[in-house]
Short mmCIF file of C-alpha atoms in Angstrom, two decimals:
data_model
loop_
_atom_site.label_atom_id
_atom_site.label_comp_id
_atom_site.label_asym_id
_atom_site.label_seq_id
_atom_site.Cartn_x
_atom_site.Cartn_y
_atom_site.Cartn_z
CA UNK H 28 25.37 -188.59 50.12
CA UNK H 29 29.08 -188.15 50.72
CA UNK H 30 30.62 -190.02 53.63
CA UNK H 31 34.13 -189.17 54.88
CA UNK H 32 34.97 -192.84 55.36
CA UNK H 33 34.21 -193.54 51.69
CA UNK H 34 35.66 -190.35 50.15
CA UNK H 35 38.98 -189.65 48.43
CA UNK H 36 39.90 -186.15 47.23
CA UNK H 37 42.05 -185.32 44.21
CA UNK H 38 43.22 -181.70 43.83
CA UNK H 39 44.41 -181.06 40.28
CA UNK H 40 46.69 -178.33 38.94
CA UNK H 41 46.08 -175.49 41.38
CA UNK H 42 49.14 -173.79 39.87
CA UNK H 43 50.18 -170.22 38.91
CA UNK H 44 49.93 -170.77 35.14
CA UNK H 45 46.32 -171.90 35.35
CA UNK H 46 45.44 -169.18 37.85
CA UNK H 47 46.82 -166.49 35.53
CA UNK H 48 44.01 -167.08 33.04
CA UNK H 49 41.22 -167.91 35.50
CA UNK H 50 38.22 -165.79 34.52
CA UNK H 51 35.18 -167.74 35.73
CA UNK H 52 35.77 -166.75 39.37
CA UNK H 53 37.71 -164.20 41.35
CA UNK H 54 41.10 -165.96 41.58
CA UNK H 55 41.61 -165.43 45.31
CA UNK H 56 38.21 -166.98 45.95
CA UNK H 57 39.28 -170.18 44.22
CA UNK H 58 42.53 -170.26 46.21
CA UNK H 59 40.52 -169.77 49.42
CA UNK H 60 37.93 -172.40 48.53
CA UNK H 61 40.48 -175.00 47.43
CA UNK H 62 42.40 -174.41 50.65
CA UNK H 63 39.24 -174.74 52.72
CA UNK H 64 38.42 -177.99 50.92
CA UNK H 65 41.93 -179.35 51.56
CA UNK H 66 41.72 -178.45 55.25
CA UNK H 67 38.30 -180.01 55.75
CA UNK H 68 39.48 -183.19 54.03
CA UNK H 69 42.39 -183.36 56.43
CA UNK H 70 40.13 -182.71 59.42
CA UNK H 71 37.84 -185.59 58.45
CA UNK H 72 40.67 -187.97 57.58
CA UNK H 73 39.82 -188.04 53.88
CA UNK H 74 42.85 -189.17 51.81
CA UNK H 75 43.93 -186.35 49.51
CA UNK H 76 46.07 -186.68 46.39
CA UNK H 77 47.82 -183.54 45.12
CA UNK H 78 48.86 -183.43 41.49
CA UNK H 79 50.36 -180.83 39.16
CA UNK H 80 51.21 -180.78 35.48
CA UNK H 81 54.76 -179.92 34.37
CA UNK H 82 55.42 -177.91 37.53
CA UNK H 83 58.84 -176.71 36.37
CA UNK H 84 57.04 -174.59 33.76
CA UNK H 85 53.56 -174.09 35.17
CA UNK H 86 54.63 -173.51 38.75
CA UNK H 87 54.20 -175.52 41.91
CA UNK H 88 50.83 -175.95 43.62
CA UNK H 89 49.83 -172.97 45.75
CA UNK H 90 51.52 -173.09 49.17
CA UNK H 91 48.14 -172.53 50.84
CA UNK H 92 47.28 -176.07 49.73
CA UNK H 93 50.63 -177.83 50.09
CA UNK H 94 51.08 -176.37 53.59
CA UNK H 95 48.02 -178.39 54.65
CA UNK H 96 49.95 -181.57 53.75
CA UNK H 97 53.58 -180.60 54.43
CA UNK H 98 54.98 -184.13 54.24
CA UNK H 99 53.10 -185.21 51.13
CA UNK H 100 54.71 -185.55 47.73
CA UNK H 101 52.91 -183.84 44.86
CA UNK H 102 52.49 -186.11 41.84
CA UNK H 103 53.75 -184.19 38.81
CA UNK H 104 52.38 -185.29 35.45
CA UNK H 105 52.89 -184.72 31.75
CA UNK H 106 49.44 -186.08 30.87
CA UNK H 107 46.70 -183.45 30.69
CA UNK H 108 44.11 -186.02 31.74
CA UNK H 109 44.93 -186.96 35.34
CA UNK H 110 42.96 -190.19 35.04
CA UNK H 111 45.41 -191.43 32.42
CA UNK H 112 48.30 -191.03 34.87
CA UNK H 113 48.91 -194.44 36.43
CA UNK H 114 50.61 -193.01 39.54
CA UNK H 115 47.58 -190.89 40.41
CA UNK H 116 45.03 -193.60 39.64
CA UNK H 117 46.99 -196.18 41.65
CA UNK H 118 47.15 -193.75 44.59
CA UNK H 119 43.38 -193.29 44.45
CA UNK H 120 42.72 -197.02 44.18
CA UNK H 121 45.08 -197.76 47.07
CA UNK H 122 42.78 -195.82 49.43
CA UNK H 123 40.00 -198.34 48.87
CA UNK H 124 37.51 -195.45 48.66
CA UNK H 125 34.79 -195.26 45.99
CA UNK H 126 33.51 -191.68 46.31
CA UNK H 127 35.93 -189.72 44.13
CA UNK H 128 35.90 -185.97 44.74
CA UNK H 129 37.71 -183.72 42.26
CA UNK H 130 38.58 -180.04 42.10
CA UNK H 131 41.08 -178.30 39.87
CA UNK H 132 42.09 -175.77 37.25
CA UNK H 133 40.78 -175.58 34.61
CA UNK H 134 37.27 -177.02 34.90
CA UNK H 135 36.86 -177.55 31.16
CA UNK H 136 40.15 -179.42 30.76
CA UNK H 137 41.88 -180.80 33.84
CA UNK H 138 38.67 -181.48 35.77
CA UNK H 139 36.30 -182.59 33.01
CA UNK H 140 38.58 -185.17 31.42
CA UNK H 141 39.36 -187.24 34.55
CA UNK H 142 35.82 -186.85 35.87
CA UNK H 143 34.24 -188.18 32.68
CA UNK H 144 36.75 -191.02 32.31
CA UNK H 145 36.36 -192.07 35.96
CA UNK H 146 32.57 -192.00 35.58
CA UNK H 147 32.92 -194.29 32.57
CA UNK H 148 34.88 -196.71 34.75
CA UNK H 149 32.13 -196.82 37.37
CA UNK H 150 33.39 -194.35 39.98
CA UNK H 151 31.03 -192.19 42.03
CA UNK H 152 32.35 -188.74 41.03
CA UNK H 153 31.69 -185.38 42.70
CA UNK H 154 33.18 -182.15 41.33
CA UNK H 155 33.68 -179.22 43.71
CA UNK H 156 32.78 -176.35 41.43
CA UNK H 157 33.87 -173.37 43.54
CA UNK H 158 37.30 -174.90 44.21
CA UNK H 159 37.68 -175.17 40.44
CA UNK H 160 37.54 -172.62 37.65
CA UNK H 161 37.86 -172.07 33.93
CA UNK H 162 39.23 -169.58 31.44
CA UNK H 163 35.77 -168.03 31.11
CA UNK H 164 32.35 -168.28 32.72
CA UNK H 165 31.15 -170.07 29.58
CA UNK H 166 34.00 -172.61 29.71
CA UNK H 167 33.32 -173.39 33.37
CA UNK H 168 29.56 -173.69 32.94
CA UNK H 169 29.72 -175.78 29.75
CA UNK H 170 32.16 -178.15 31.47
CA UNK H 171 29.74 -178.50 34.40
CA UNK H 172 26.87 -179.27 32.01
CA UNK H 173 29.02 -181.83 30.22
CA UNK H 174 29.99 -183.59 33.47
CA UNK H 175 26.40 -183.60 34.77
CA UNK H 176 25.31 -185.23 31.51
CA UNK H 177 27.97 -187.90 32.09
CA UNK H 178 26.61 -188.54 35.61
CA UNK H 179 28.81 -186.43 37.89
CA UNK H 180 27.56 -184.79 41.07
CA UNK H 181 28.22 -181.06 41.54
CA UNK H 182 28.84 -179.45 44.95
CA UNK H 183 30.56 -176.49 46.57
CA UNK H 184 33.32 -176.90 49.16
CA UNK H 185 31.13 -175.85 52.08
CA UNK H 186 28.42 -178.29 50.98
CA UNK H 187 31.03 -181.07 50.97
CA UNK H 188 32.11 -180.10 54.49
CA UNK H 189 28.50 -180.06 55.70
CA UNK H 190 27.73 -183.43 54.14
CA UNK H 191 30.78 -185.01 55.75
CA UNK H 192 29.72 -183.54 59.11
CA UNK H 193 26.04 -184.47 58.56
CA UNK H 194 24.99 -184.18 62.24
CA UNK H 195 26.08 -181.53 64.77
CA UNK H 196 25.63 -184.17 67.48
CA UNK H 197 28.75 -185.77 66.03
CA UNK H 198 31.18 -183.60 67.96
CA UNK H 199 34.47 -185.22 66.88
CA UNK H 200 35.22 -182.63 64.19
CA UNK H 201 33.02 -179.69 65.25
CA UNK H 202 35.89 -177.59 66.63
CA UNK H 203 38.01 -178.05 63.49
CA UNK H 204 35.05 -177.40 61.20
CA UNK H 205 34.12 -174.24 63.13
CA UNK H 206 37.68 -172.93 62.76
CA UNK H 207 37.58 -173.62 59.01
CA UNK H 208 34.28 -171.77 58.67
CA UNK H 209 35.76 -168.76 60.48
CA UNK H 210 38.84 -168.69 58.25
CA UNK H 211 37.42 -169.65 54.87
CA UNK H 212 33.63 -169.22 54.75
CA UNK H 213 33.46 -165.44 54.45
CA UNK H 214 30.33 -163.92 55.99
CA UNK H 215 29.33 -167.21 57.61
CA UNK H 216 32.65 -167.24 59.46
CA UNK H 217 32.23 -163.66 60.64
CA UNK H 218 28.68 -164.44 61.79
CA UNK H 219 29.99 -167.42 63.77
CA UNK H 220 32.54 -165.21 65.51
CA UNK H 221 29.78 -162.71 66.29
CA UNK H 222 27.60 -165.48 67.71
CA UNK H 223 30.46 -166.59 69.95
CA UNK H 224 30.96 -163.00 71.05
CA UNK H 225 27.29 -162.60 71.93
CA UNK H 226 27.22 -165.90 73.83
CA UNK H 227 30.17 -164.73 75.89
CA UNK H 228 28.77 -161.24 76.60
CA UNK H 229 27.22 -160.87 80.08
CA UNK H 230 23.57 -159.85 80.08
CA UNK H 231 23.31 -156.24 81.39
CA UNK H 232 21.56 -155.94 84.71
CA UNK H 233 18.23 -154.10 84.72
CA UNK H 234 18.48 -150.38 85.47
CA UNK H 235 17.39 -149.62 89.06
#
């Protein structure tokens, strides 16, 4: 299982060009999920590497993500395969972590290539499927099948958050995680707000 102290997150090419031809998911959902993943990584102290490809043409990474790490430099590449970029790989290795978590656009290109190469080099690789996306449902799903066959683990962003939390008795990050659920987990967030409302509503006195 994923452990925050052993995890390192790489967010790849969440840029306007890739988003413009994202057809496997509703685009805003991927923006939301990638942002939620970035925020939960920050909350749990998981080192996060941000990387783009030829940003002067493809656009800079969505501000929803870069705003989570305002002082962090984005590594801009020319290589399509992130795992062939020495700057990115060195940044990952410098963390000393072995659980490599990847999300990006597009799944079939910019996620699959580094995931498969890293697996071949012995890394424990998890791909966050709903913070990624492809040019079609088929492209996304075939890429997932290909990465599973190579040995990658597949998860969603909320599953990653839950696995890092693991036990609600560990209260260190509960407040931050609850806020993230409210803002980024859709119906679960609304239900949490409702629960808080009910817990703070006085019980009506019995009619006399």
